[in-house]
Short mmCIF file of C-alpha atoms and ligand atoms in Angstrom, two decimals:
data_model
loop_
_atom_site.label_atom_id
_atom_site.label_comp_id
_atom_site.label_asym_id
_atom_site.label_seq_id
_atom_site.Cartn_x
_atom_site.Cartn_y
_atom_site.Cartn_z
CA UNK A 1 19.90 -15.19 -18.54
CA UNK A 2 16.28 -14.27 -18.24
CA UNK A 3 13.62 -12.75 -20.24
CA UNK A 4 12.15 -9.70 -18.20
CA UNK A 5 9.04 -7.73 -19.08
CA UNK A 6 9.05 -4.23 -17.35
CA UNK A 7 6.30 -1.77 -17.43
CA UNK A 8 6.65 1.78 -16.58
CA UNK A 9 3.58 4.03 -15.91
CA UNK A 10 2.97 7.64 -16.99
CA UNK A 11 4.53 9.23 -13.92
CA UNK A 12 7.71 7.15 -14.23
CA UNK A 13 8.39 8.72 -17.74
CA UNK A 14 6.78 12.14 -17.07
CA UNK A 15 9.80 14.25 -18.21
CA UNK A 16 13.30 13.85 -19.71
CA UNK A 17 15.06 13.19 -16.34
CA UNK A 18 12.60 10.41 -15.55
CA UNK A 19 12.90 9.04 -18.99
CA UNK A 20 16.68 8.68 -18.50
CA UNK A 21 16.19 7.09 -14.92
CA UNK A 22 14.02 4.38 -16.54
CA UNK A 23 16.52 3.91 -19.33
CA UNK A 24 19.11 3.34 -16.66
CA UNK A 25 16.94 0.77 -14.79
CA UNK A 26 16.38 -1.04 -18.19
CA UNK A 27 20.10 -0.99 -19.22
CA UNK A 28 21.28 -2.28 -15.75
CA UNK A 29 19.15 -5.52 -16.40
CA UNK A 30 20.35 -5.68 -19.99
CA UNK A 31 23.95 -5.41 -18.97
CA UNK A 32 23.52 -8.32 -16.79
CA UNK A 33 22.82 -10.31 -19.92
CA UNK A 34 19.04 -10.34 -19.71
CA UNK A 35 16.55 -9.92 -22.51
CA UNK A 36 14.35 -7.02 -21.78
CA UNK A 37 11.02 -6.04 -23.23
CA UNK A 38 9.63 -2.78 -21.93
CA UNK A 39 5.96 -1.42 -21.87
CA UNK A 40 5.39 2.10 -21.51
CA UNK A 41 2.34 4.50 -20.87
CA UNK A 42 2.02 7.88 -22.18
CA UNK A 43 4.03 10.59 -20.34
CA UNK A 44 2.36 12.14 -17.10
CA UNK A 45 -1.24 13.44 -17.92
CA UNK A 46 -0.75 13.09 -21.73
CA UNK A 47 -3.76 10.65 -22.15
CA UNK A 48 -6.02 13.21 -20.16
CA UNK A 49 -4.62 16.04 -22.13
CA UNK A 50 -5.49 14.32 -25.55
CA UNK A 51 -9.18 13.64 -24.18
CA UNK A 52 -9.33 17.19 -23.43
CA UNK A 53 -8.24 18.21 -26.84
CA UNK A 54 -10.88 15.87 -28.31
CA UNK A 55 -13.49 17.64 -26.17
CA UNK A 56 -12.43 21.01 -27.67
CA UNK A 57 -13.26 19.94 -31.09
CA UNK A 58 -16.31 17.65 -30.40
CA UNK A 59 -17.68 17.86 -26.75
CA UNK A 60 -20.56 15.41 -27.36
CA UNK A 61 -19.21 12.37 -29.05
CA UNK A 62 -16.33 12.14 -31.14
CA UNK A 63 -16.22 8.55 -32.81
CA UNK A 64 -14.69 6.04 -30.76
CA UNK A 65 -12.43 5.03 -33.73
CA UNK A 66 -10.99 8.44 -34.02
CA UNK A 67 -10.65 8.68 -30.13
CA UNK A 68 -8.39 5.61 -30.39
CA UNK A 69 -6.34 7.04 -33.27
CA UNK A 70 -5.78 10.17 -30.89
CA UNK A 71 -5.14 8.32 -27.68
CA UNK A 72 -2.68 5.79 -29.06
CA UNK A 73 -0.46 8.87 -30.02
CA UNK A 74 0.31 9.28 -26.39
CA UNK A 75 2.32 6.06 -26.02
CA UNK A 76 3.76 6.62 -29.42
CA UNK A 77 5.58 9.59 -28.04
CA UNK A 78 6.82 7.82 -24.97
CA UNK A 79 8.21 4.78 -26.70
CA UNK A 80 10.30 7.04 -29.12
CA UNK A 81 11.59 9.23 -26.30
CA UNK A 82 12.59 6.12 -24.25
CA UNK A 83 14.19 4.25 -27.11
CA UNK A 84 16.14 7.64 -27.82
CA UNK A 85 17.39 7.73 -24.39
CA UNK A 86 18.48 4.22 -24.35
CA UNK A 87 20.25 4.84 -27.69
CA UNK A 88 21.98 7.73 -26.08
CA UNK A 89 23.35 5.40 -23.51
CA UNK A 90 24.67 3.39 -26.18
CA UNK A 91 22.63 0.24 -26.16
CA UNK A 92 20.69 -1.49 -29.07
CA UNK A 93 17.01 -0.67 -28.73
CA UNK A 94 13.80 -0.67 -31.10
CA UNK A 95 10.51 0.86 -30.26
CA UNK A 96 7.26 -1.01 -31.44
CA UNK A 97 3.79 0.25 -31.62
CA UNK A 98 1.15 -2.07 -30.28
CA UNK A 99 0.31 -3.43 -33.82
CA UNK A 100 4.03 -3.99 -34.60
CA UNK A 101 4.37 -5.96 -31.45
CA UNK A 102 1.58 -8.26 -32.64
CA UNK A 103 -1.35 -7.03 -30.34
CA UNK A 104 -4.52 -8.18 -31.96
CA UNK A 105 -7.67 -7.19 -30.39
CA UNK A 106 -11.53 -7.23 -30.71
CA UNK A 107 -13.29 -4.47 -32.34
CA UNK A 108 -14.45 -2.43 -29.18
CA UNK A 109 -12.91 0.77 -29.53
CA UNK A 110 -11.95 2.39 -26.29
CA UNK A 111 -12.32 -0.98 -24.36
CA UNK A 112 -10.81 -3.52 -26.74
CA UNK A 113 -9.78 -7.03 -25.41
CA UNK A 114 -6.63 -8.63 -26.54
CA UNK A 115 -7.33 -11.77 -28.66
CA UNK A 116 -3.76 -12.72 -29.18
CA UNK A 117 -0.19 -11.59 -29.30
CA UNK A 118 1.68 -12.80 -32.41
CA UNK A 119 5.37 -12.78 -30.96
CA UNK A 120 7.32 -13.21 -34.26
CA UNK A 121 8.49 -9.61 -34.31
CA UNK A 122 9.45 -9.46 -30.80
CA UNK A 123 11.16 -12.79 -30.98
CA UNK A 124 13.11 -11.54 -34.13
CA UNK A 125 14.33 -8.37 -32.19
CA UNK A 126 15.21 -10.35 -29.13
CA UNK A 127 17.32 -12.54 -31.37
CA UNK A 128 18.96 -9.27 -32.62
CA UNK A 129 19.87 -8.72 -28.84
CA UNK A 130 17.74 -5.48 -29.02
CA UNK A 131 15.97 -4.03 -26.12
CA UNK A 132 12.29 -3.71 -27.18
CA UNK A 133 10.19 -0.75 -26.14
CA UNK A 134 6.45 -1.35 -26.64
CA UNK A 135 3.51 1.01 -26.63
CA UNK A 136 0.96 -0.01 -23.96
CA UNK A 137 -2.57 0.15 -23.94
CA UNK A 138 -3.08 -0.43 -27.75
CA UNK A 139 -3.49 -2.70 -30.46
CA UNK A 140 -5.10 -3.49 -33.84
CA UNK A 141 -8.34 -5.01 -34.83
CA UNK A 142 -9.34 -7.21 -37.63
CA UNK A 143 -10.09 -4.19 -39.94
CA UNK A 144 -6.52 -2.93 -39.28
CA UNK A 145 -7.88 -0.04 -37.06
CA UNK A 146 -6.01 1.06 -33.96
CA UNK A 147 -7.78 0.13 -30.83
CA UNK A 148 -6.95 0.88 -27.03
CA UNK A 149 -7.61 -1.35 -24.02
CA UNK A 150 -9.32 1.05 -21.69
CA UNK A 151 -7.88 3.41 -19.13
CA UNK A 152 -4.92 2.01 -17.27
CA UNK A 153 -4.49 -0.61 -19.94
CA UNK A 154 -0.63 -0.68 -20.20
CA UNK A 155 -0.48 -3.04 -17.11
CA UNK A 156 -2.64 -5.40 -19.20
CA UNK A 157 -0.34 -5.00 -22.23
CA UNK A 158 2.80 -6.12 -20.11
CA UNK A 159 0.97 -9.05 -18.56
CA UNK A 160 0.01 -10.28 -22.16
CA UNK A 161 3.55 -9.88 -23.41
CA UNK A 162 4.85 -11.84 -20.33
CA UNK A 163 2.40 -14.61 -20.99
CA UNK A 164 2.92 -14.80 -24.64
CA UNK A 165 6.62 -14.67 -24.56
CA UNK A 166 6.80 -16.89 -21.35
CA UNK A 167 8.87 -14.35 -19.56
CA UNK A 168 10.77 -15.24 -16.39
CA UNK A 169 9.65 -11.86 -14.69
CA UNK A 170 6.94 -9.17 -15.15
CA UNK A 171 7.81 -5.98 -13.20
CA UNK A 172 5.20 -3.26 -12.89
CA UNK A 173 7.04 0.00 -12.04
CA UNK A 174 5.10 2.76 -10.60
CA UNK A 175 5.48 5.82 -8.29
CA UNK A 176 4.73 3.71 -5.01
CA UNK A 177 6.97 1.05 -3.93
CA UNK A 178 4.47 -1.67 -3.45
CA UNK A 179 1.15 -2.75 -2.17
CA UNK A 180 0.27 -1.78 1.25
CA UNK A 181 -2.05 -3.09 4.09
CA UNK A 182 -3.94 0.15 3.67
CA UNK A 183 -3.69 3.63 2.23
CA UNK A 184 -0.35 4.87 3.63
CA UNK A 185 -1.33 8.50 3.11
CA UNK A 186 -4.35 7.98 5.54
CA UNK A 187 -3.17 5.08 7.77
CA UNK A 188 -0.15 5.38 9.87
CA UNK A 189 1.55 2.06 10.33
CA UNK A 190 0.36 0.90 6.94
CA UNK A 191 2.72 -1.84 6.05
CA UNK A 192 4.32 -2.73 2.65
CA UNK A 193 3.31 -6.37 1.74
CA UNK A 194 5.89 -8.76 0.68
CA UNK A 195 3.45 -10.86 -1.26
CA UNK A 196 -0.21 -10.82 -1.99
CA UNK A 197 -2.46 -13.44 -4.02
CA UNK A 198 -4.23 -12.48 -7.17
CA UNK A 199 -7.68 -12.84 -5.55
CA UNK A 200 -6.66 -10.51 -2.71
CA UNK A 201 -5.23 -8.16 -4.99
CA UNK A 202 -8.42 -8.18 -7.27
CA UNK A 203 -10.46 -7.28 -4.18
CA UNK A 204 -7.99 -4.48 -3.07
CA UNK A 205 -8.05 -3.22 -6.74
CA UNK A 206 -11.75 -2.98 -7.04
CA UNK A 207 -11.60 -1.38 -3.55
CA UNK A 208 -9.50 1.43 -4.71
CA UNK A 209 -5.92 0.38 -3.96
CA UNK A 210 -5.08 1.77 -7.53
CA UNK A 211 -1.83 0.03 -7.93
CA UNK A 212 -2.74 -2.35 -10.65
CA UNK A 213 -5.40 -2.45 -13.36
CA UNK A 214 -7.90 -5.17 -12.61
CA UNK A 215 -7.82 -6.72 -15.87
CA UNK A 216 -4.05 -7.04 -15.77
CA UNK A 217 -4.46 -9.05 -12.49
CA UNK A 218 -7.26 -11.21 -13.99
CA UNK A 219 -4.97 -11.79 -17.08
CA UNK A 220 -1.93 -12.58 -14.70
CA UNK A 221 -4.04 -15.14 -12.70
CA UNK A 222 -5.41 -16.76 -15.75
CA UNK A 223 -1.86 -17.35 -17.18
CA UNK A 224 -0.13 -17.57 -13.86
CA UNK A 225 2.15 -14.59 -14.50
CA UNK A 226 3.94 -13.69 -11.40
CA UNK A 227 3.95 -9.80 -11.04
CA UNK A 228 6.20 -7.60 -8.97
CA UNK A 229 4.96 -4.20 -8.19
CA UNK A 230 7.80 -1.72 -7.40
CA UNK A 231 8.92 1.77 -7.52
CA UNK A 232 10.85 3.40 -10.50
CA UNK A 233 12.08 6.02 -8.25
CA UNK A 234 13.73 3.85 -5.48
CA UNK A 235 15.86 0.83 -6.17
CA UNK A 236 14.36 -1.68 -3.69
CA UNK A 237 12.06 -4.61 -3.91
CA UNK A 238 8.45 -4.41 -4.05
CA UNK A 239 5.23 -6.59 -3.66
CA UNK A 240 4.91 -9.96 -5.44
CA UNK A 241 1.49 -10.81 -6.66
CA UNK A 242 0.88 -14.58 -7.17
CA UNK A 243 -1.42 -17.50 -6.71
CA UNK A 244 -0.57 -18.83 -3.38
CA UNK A 245 1.50 -16.90 -0.79
CA UNK A 246 3.03 -18.07 2.55
CA UNK A 247 0.94 -17.58 5.46
CA UNK A 248 1.76 -14.41 7.55
CA UNK A 249 1.14 -13.93 11.11
CA UNK A 250 -1.91 -11.83 10.14
CA UNK A 251 -4.89 -13.32 8.47
CA UNK A 252 -5.63 -10.13 6.73
CA UNK A 253 -3.96 -8.58 3.89
CA UNK A 254 -5.41 -5.23 3.84
CA UNK A 255 -8.15 -2.85 4.87
CA UNK A 256 -9.53 -0.55 2.11
CA UNK A 257 -12.05 2.17 1.96
CA UNK A 258 -14.38 2.92 -0.99
CA UNK A 259 -16.61 6.07 -1.14
CA UNK A 260 -17.90 5.50 -4.58
CA UNK A 261 -20.98 4.10 -2.95
CA UNK A 262 -24.63 4.98 -2.72
CA UNK A 263 -27.33 2.97 -0.57
CA UNK A 264 -30.74 2.63 -2.36
CA UNK A 265 -33.67 1.64 0.06
CA UNK A 266 -37.10 0.59 -0.94
CA UNK A 267 -39.34 0.97 2.18
CA UNK A 268 -42.82 -0.96 2.82
CA UNK A 269 -42.68 -3.26 -0.23
CA UNK A 270 -45.39 -5.77 -0.26
CA UNK A 271 -43.91 -9.04 1.23
CA UNK A 272 -44.81 -11.35 -1.96
CA UNK A 273 -42.69 -13.92 -3.57
CA UNK A 274 -40.99 -12.62 -6.54
CA UNK A 275 -40.37 -9.00 -5.32
CA UNK A 276 -36.69 -9.32 -5.03
CA UNK A 277 -36.48 -10.97 -8.39
CA UNK A 278 -38.30 -8.06 -9.91
CA UNK A 279 -36.15 -5.47 -8.34
CA UNK A 280 -32.88 -7.09 -9.09
CA UNK A 281 -33.90 -8.25 -12.44
CA UNK A 282 -34.80 -4.77 -13.47
CA UNK A 283 -31.36 -3.46 -12.33
CA UNK A 284 -29.66 -6.26 -14.15
CA UNK A 285 -31.29 -5.48 -17.32
CA UNK A 286 -30.32 -1.88 -17.10
CA UNK A 287 -26.67 -3.10 -16.38
CA UNK A 288 -26.64 -1.68 -13.01
CA UNK A 289 -24.04 -3.55 -10.77
CA UNK A 290 -25.52 -4.24 -7.30
CA UNK A 291 -22.85 -4.85 -4.49
CA UNK A 292 -24.55 -5.48 -1.12
CA UNK A 293 -28.11 -6.41 -0.52
CA UNK A 294 -30.06 -6.33 2.57
CA UNK A 295 -33.81 -7.39 3.08
CA UNK A 296 -35.58 -6.67 6.39
CA UNK A 297 -37.84 -9.33 7.94
CA UNK A 298 -41.31 -9.14 6.94
CA UNK A 299 -43.74 -7.30 9.15
CA UNK A 300 -47.53 -6.49 8.61
CA UNK A 301 -47.29 -7.96 5.13
CA UNK A 302 -44.31 -5.62 3.99
CA UNK A 303 -40.62 -5.63 4.02
CA UNK A 304 -37.72 -3.21 3.10
CA UNK A 305 -34.91 -3.92 0.60
CA UNK A 306 -31.71 -1.84 0.69
CA UNK A 307 -28.87 -2.39 -1.80
CA UNK A 308 -25.51 -0.61 -2.58
CA UNK A 309 -24.40 0.60 -6.06
CA UNK A 310 -21.60 2.77 -7.42
CA UNK A 311 -22.57 6.38 -6.63
CA UNK A 312 -22.59 7.31 -10.29
CA UNK A 313 -25.25 4.74 -10.87
CA UNK A 314 -27.55 5.70 -7.97
CA UNK A 315 -29.74 8.04 -10.12
CA UNK A 316 -30.05 5.15 -12.55
CA UNK A 317 -31.13 2.88 -10.03
CA UNK A 318 -33.69 5.13 -8.53
CA UNK A 319 -35.44 5.56 -11.95
CA UNK A 320 -35.24 1.92 -12.80
CA UNK A 321 -37.00 1.08 -9.62
CA UNK A 322 -39.66 3.96 -10.09
CA UNK A 323 -40.43 2.56 -13.62
CA UNK A 324 -41.50 -0.63 -11.90
CA UNK A 325 -44.51 1.09 -10.36
CA UNK A 326 -47.31 -0.94 -12.00
CA UNK A 327 -48.28 -3.71 -9.69
CA UNK A 328 -45.29 -2.96 -7.57
CA UNK A 329 -46.29 -1.26 -4.27
CA UNK A 330 -43.96 0.47 -1.89
CA UNK A 331 -44.17 3.39 0.49
CA UNK A 332 -40.96 4.97 -0.08
CA UNK A 333 -37.83 4.86 -2.20
CA UNK A 334 -34.81 6.72 -1.33
CA UNK A 335 -31.14 6.95 -1.82
CA UNK A 336 -28.10 7.82 0.49
CA UNK A 337 -24.87 9.02 -0.88
CA UNK A 338 -23.34 10.02 2.55
CA UNK A 339 -21.99 6.39 3.00
CA UNK A 340 -18.75 4.55 2.63
CA UNK A 341 -17.66 0.93 2.22
CA UNK A 342 -14.72 -0.42 4.58
CA UNK A 343 -13.55 -3.91 3.79
CA UNK A 344 -10.99 -6.12 5.14
CA UNK A 345 -9.27 -8.60 2.78
CA UNK A 346 -7.24 -11.73 3.33
CA UNK A 347 -7.25 -15.33 1.94
CA UNK A 348 -6.55 -16.57 5.67
CA UNK A 349 -9.80 -15.48 6.98
CA UNK A 350 -11.64 -18.31 5.19
CA UNK A 351 -10.38 -20.91 7.83
CA UNK A 352 -10.31 -18.66 10.78
CA UNK A 353 -13.41 -17.54 12.62
CA UNK A 354 -13.30 -14.39 14.56
CA UNK A 355 -12.07 -11.84 11.77
CA UNK A 356 -15.53 -10.33 11.46
CA UNK A 357 -16.23 -10.05 15.27
CA UNK A 358 -12.78 -8.34 15.38
CA UNK A 359 -13.54 -5.82 12.77
CA UNK A 360 -17.01 -5.08 14.11
CA UNK A 361 -15.61 -4.76 17.70
CA UNK A 362 -13.17 -2.09 16.42
CA UNK A 363 -16.04 -0.13 14.82
CA UNK A 364 -18.15 -0.52 17.97
CA UNK A 365 -15.10 0.76 20.23
CA UNK A 366 -15.16 3.99 18.08
CA UNK A 367 -18.99 4.09 18.09
CA UNK A 368 -19.35 3.73 14.40
CA UNK A 369 -22.64 2.38 13.39
CA UNK A 370 -22.70 -0.49 10.75
CA UNK A 371 -25.61 -0.13 8.18
CA UNK A 372 -25.01 -3.22 5.96
CA UNK A 373 -22.50 -6.07 6.11
CA UNK A 374 -21.48 -8.56 3.50
CA UNK A 375 -18.99 -11.30 3.49
CA UNK A 376 -17.16 -13.60 0.85
CA UNK A 377 -14.54 -16.16 1.41
CA UNK A 378 -11.77 -13.65 1.45
CA UNK A 379 -13.48 -10.25 2.23
CA UNK A 380 -15.70 -8.73 4.81
CA UNK A 381 -17.32 -5.44 3.95
CA UNK A 382 -19.49 -2.97 5.90
CA UNK A 383 -21.36 0.26 4.92
CA UNK A 384 -21.06 3.09 7.51
CA UNK A 385 -21.55 6.88 7.33
CA UNK A 386 -19.15 8.45 5.12
CA UNK A 387 -17.99 11.09 7.60
CA UNK A 388 -16.55 8.23 9.70
CA UNK A 389 -14.81 6.58 6.71
CA UNK A 390 -11.12 7.45 7.57
CA UNK A 391 -11.63 6.99 11.12
CA UNK A 392 -12.99 3.34 10.55
CA UNK A 393 -10.11 2.61 8.01
CA UNK A 394 -7.65 3.46 10.92
CA UNK A 395 -9.25 1.73 13.67
CA UNK A 396 -9.92 -1.44 11.76
CA UNK A 397 -6.45 -1.46 10.32
CA UNK A 398 -5.11 -0.92 13.87
CA UNK A 399 -7.12 -3.89 15.22
CA UNK A 400 -5.36 -6.14 12.85
CA UNK A 401 -1.90 -4.82 12.35
CA UNK A 402 -0.87 -3.65 15.63
N1 LIG B 1 -2.01 5.94 -21.03
C1 LIG B 1 -3.06 5.27 -20.68
C2 LIG B 1 -3.96 5.71 -19.61
O1 LIG B 1 -3.53 6.80 -19.10
C3 LIG B 1 -2.73 3.81 -20.46
C4 LIG B 1 -2.01 3.67 -19.20
O2 LIG B 1 -1.61 4.49 -18.45
O3 LIG B 1 -1.84 2.54 -18.77
O4 LIG B 1 -4.89 5.44 -19.36
MG1 LIG B 2 -1.50 6.83 -18.07
#
């Protein structure tokens, strides 16, 4: 007998048929004698629809507190419907809102962090042999006000329950059947991974793999909760996310593309000590996250600095640099949006030279110019022209996986 936590995303419970499909998956595990706690998201596009409704009333800024009252309603609907489906199948079940399941959060409406999960109620229901259906993405703060955890937060709710209840398994069901070596819609021969480490998953999630919410992976790593990502539509095994995985033949776990990138270039800066400090200090103070940085060699007393930011931050970054004008000379300041970032990720590359060379060779063979490079222990990223992004994704993937 095991304690299983299962999370189902919005698409997995989008309509009555899917709700029954999920109910059957749950009941199958319960029938084997397991205890089952389920976390669900709001059905389909419910959360987006609720946000739209708020805009109709107050397009500018409805209070974050009332937004949370509104958005938590989405999950309230799905837990009730799923519980009813399980009742209909004839099994004991109870639905719980976030606060009933013991989710205490901080007071940051819309992006609340979980402080603790009081497991008393869940344990009592398990003792009564009930299947528990918990509303994801929500909790309650110290003022007894409803909070939400940020978009995609139900994954985090599931991991938090698995950690607090010391569950044997934490399964995240979605509409894809696992984590792939690249986007299967764009790259033929993208392969499903049996296993991936938390760190690799975190890199791939930020790079847009979009299977698991980042905070949920961080939380899983912190509490060492092994995750399984699998499909709710096909009954087959998925991808396991854990601390260490067995070495596979390939050193690379995946190749990802990110087009949410802009490159800002400051040309002809005075080559003095402290210049880079002033640029990046100003950006940091404005909360602008910088990804890659490139500084040219000085010539004639000047140098160039380029860096990449999220595309939505590029206007902010430009005005932040222009605001430095006093005592800060440069010839030109420009931004480019027609760029993309291609990254290879894999814990194995750390101890194996040649991964970068192989990636650059693949790009060279396709005549794709590299504008910037950055490396970490488990990742190599390059900035290229956006129009070559899909091509680059394919050729780099092919270099490592064929
Ligand atoms: N329903 C919420 C959202 O759409 C939470 C979730 O799906 O995890 O962001
Ligand atoms: Mg959702």
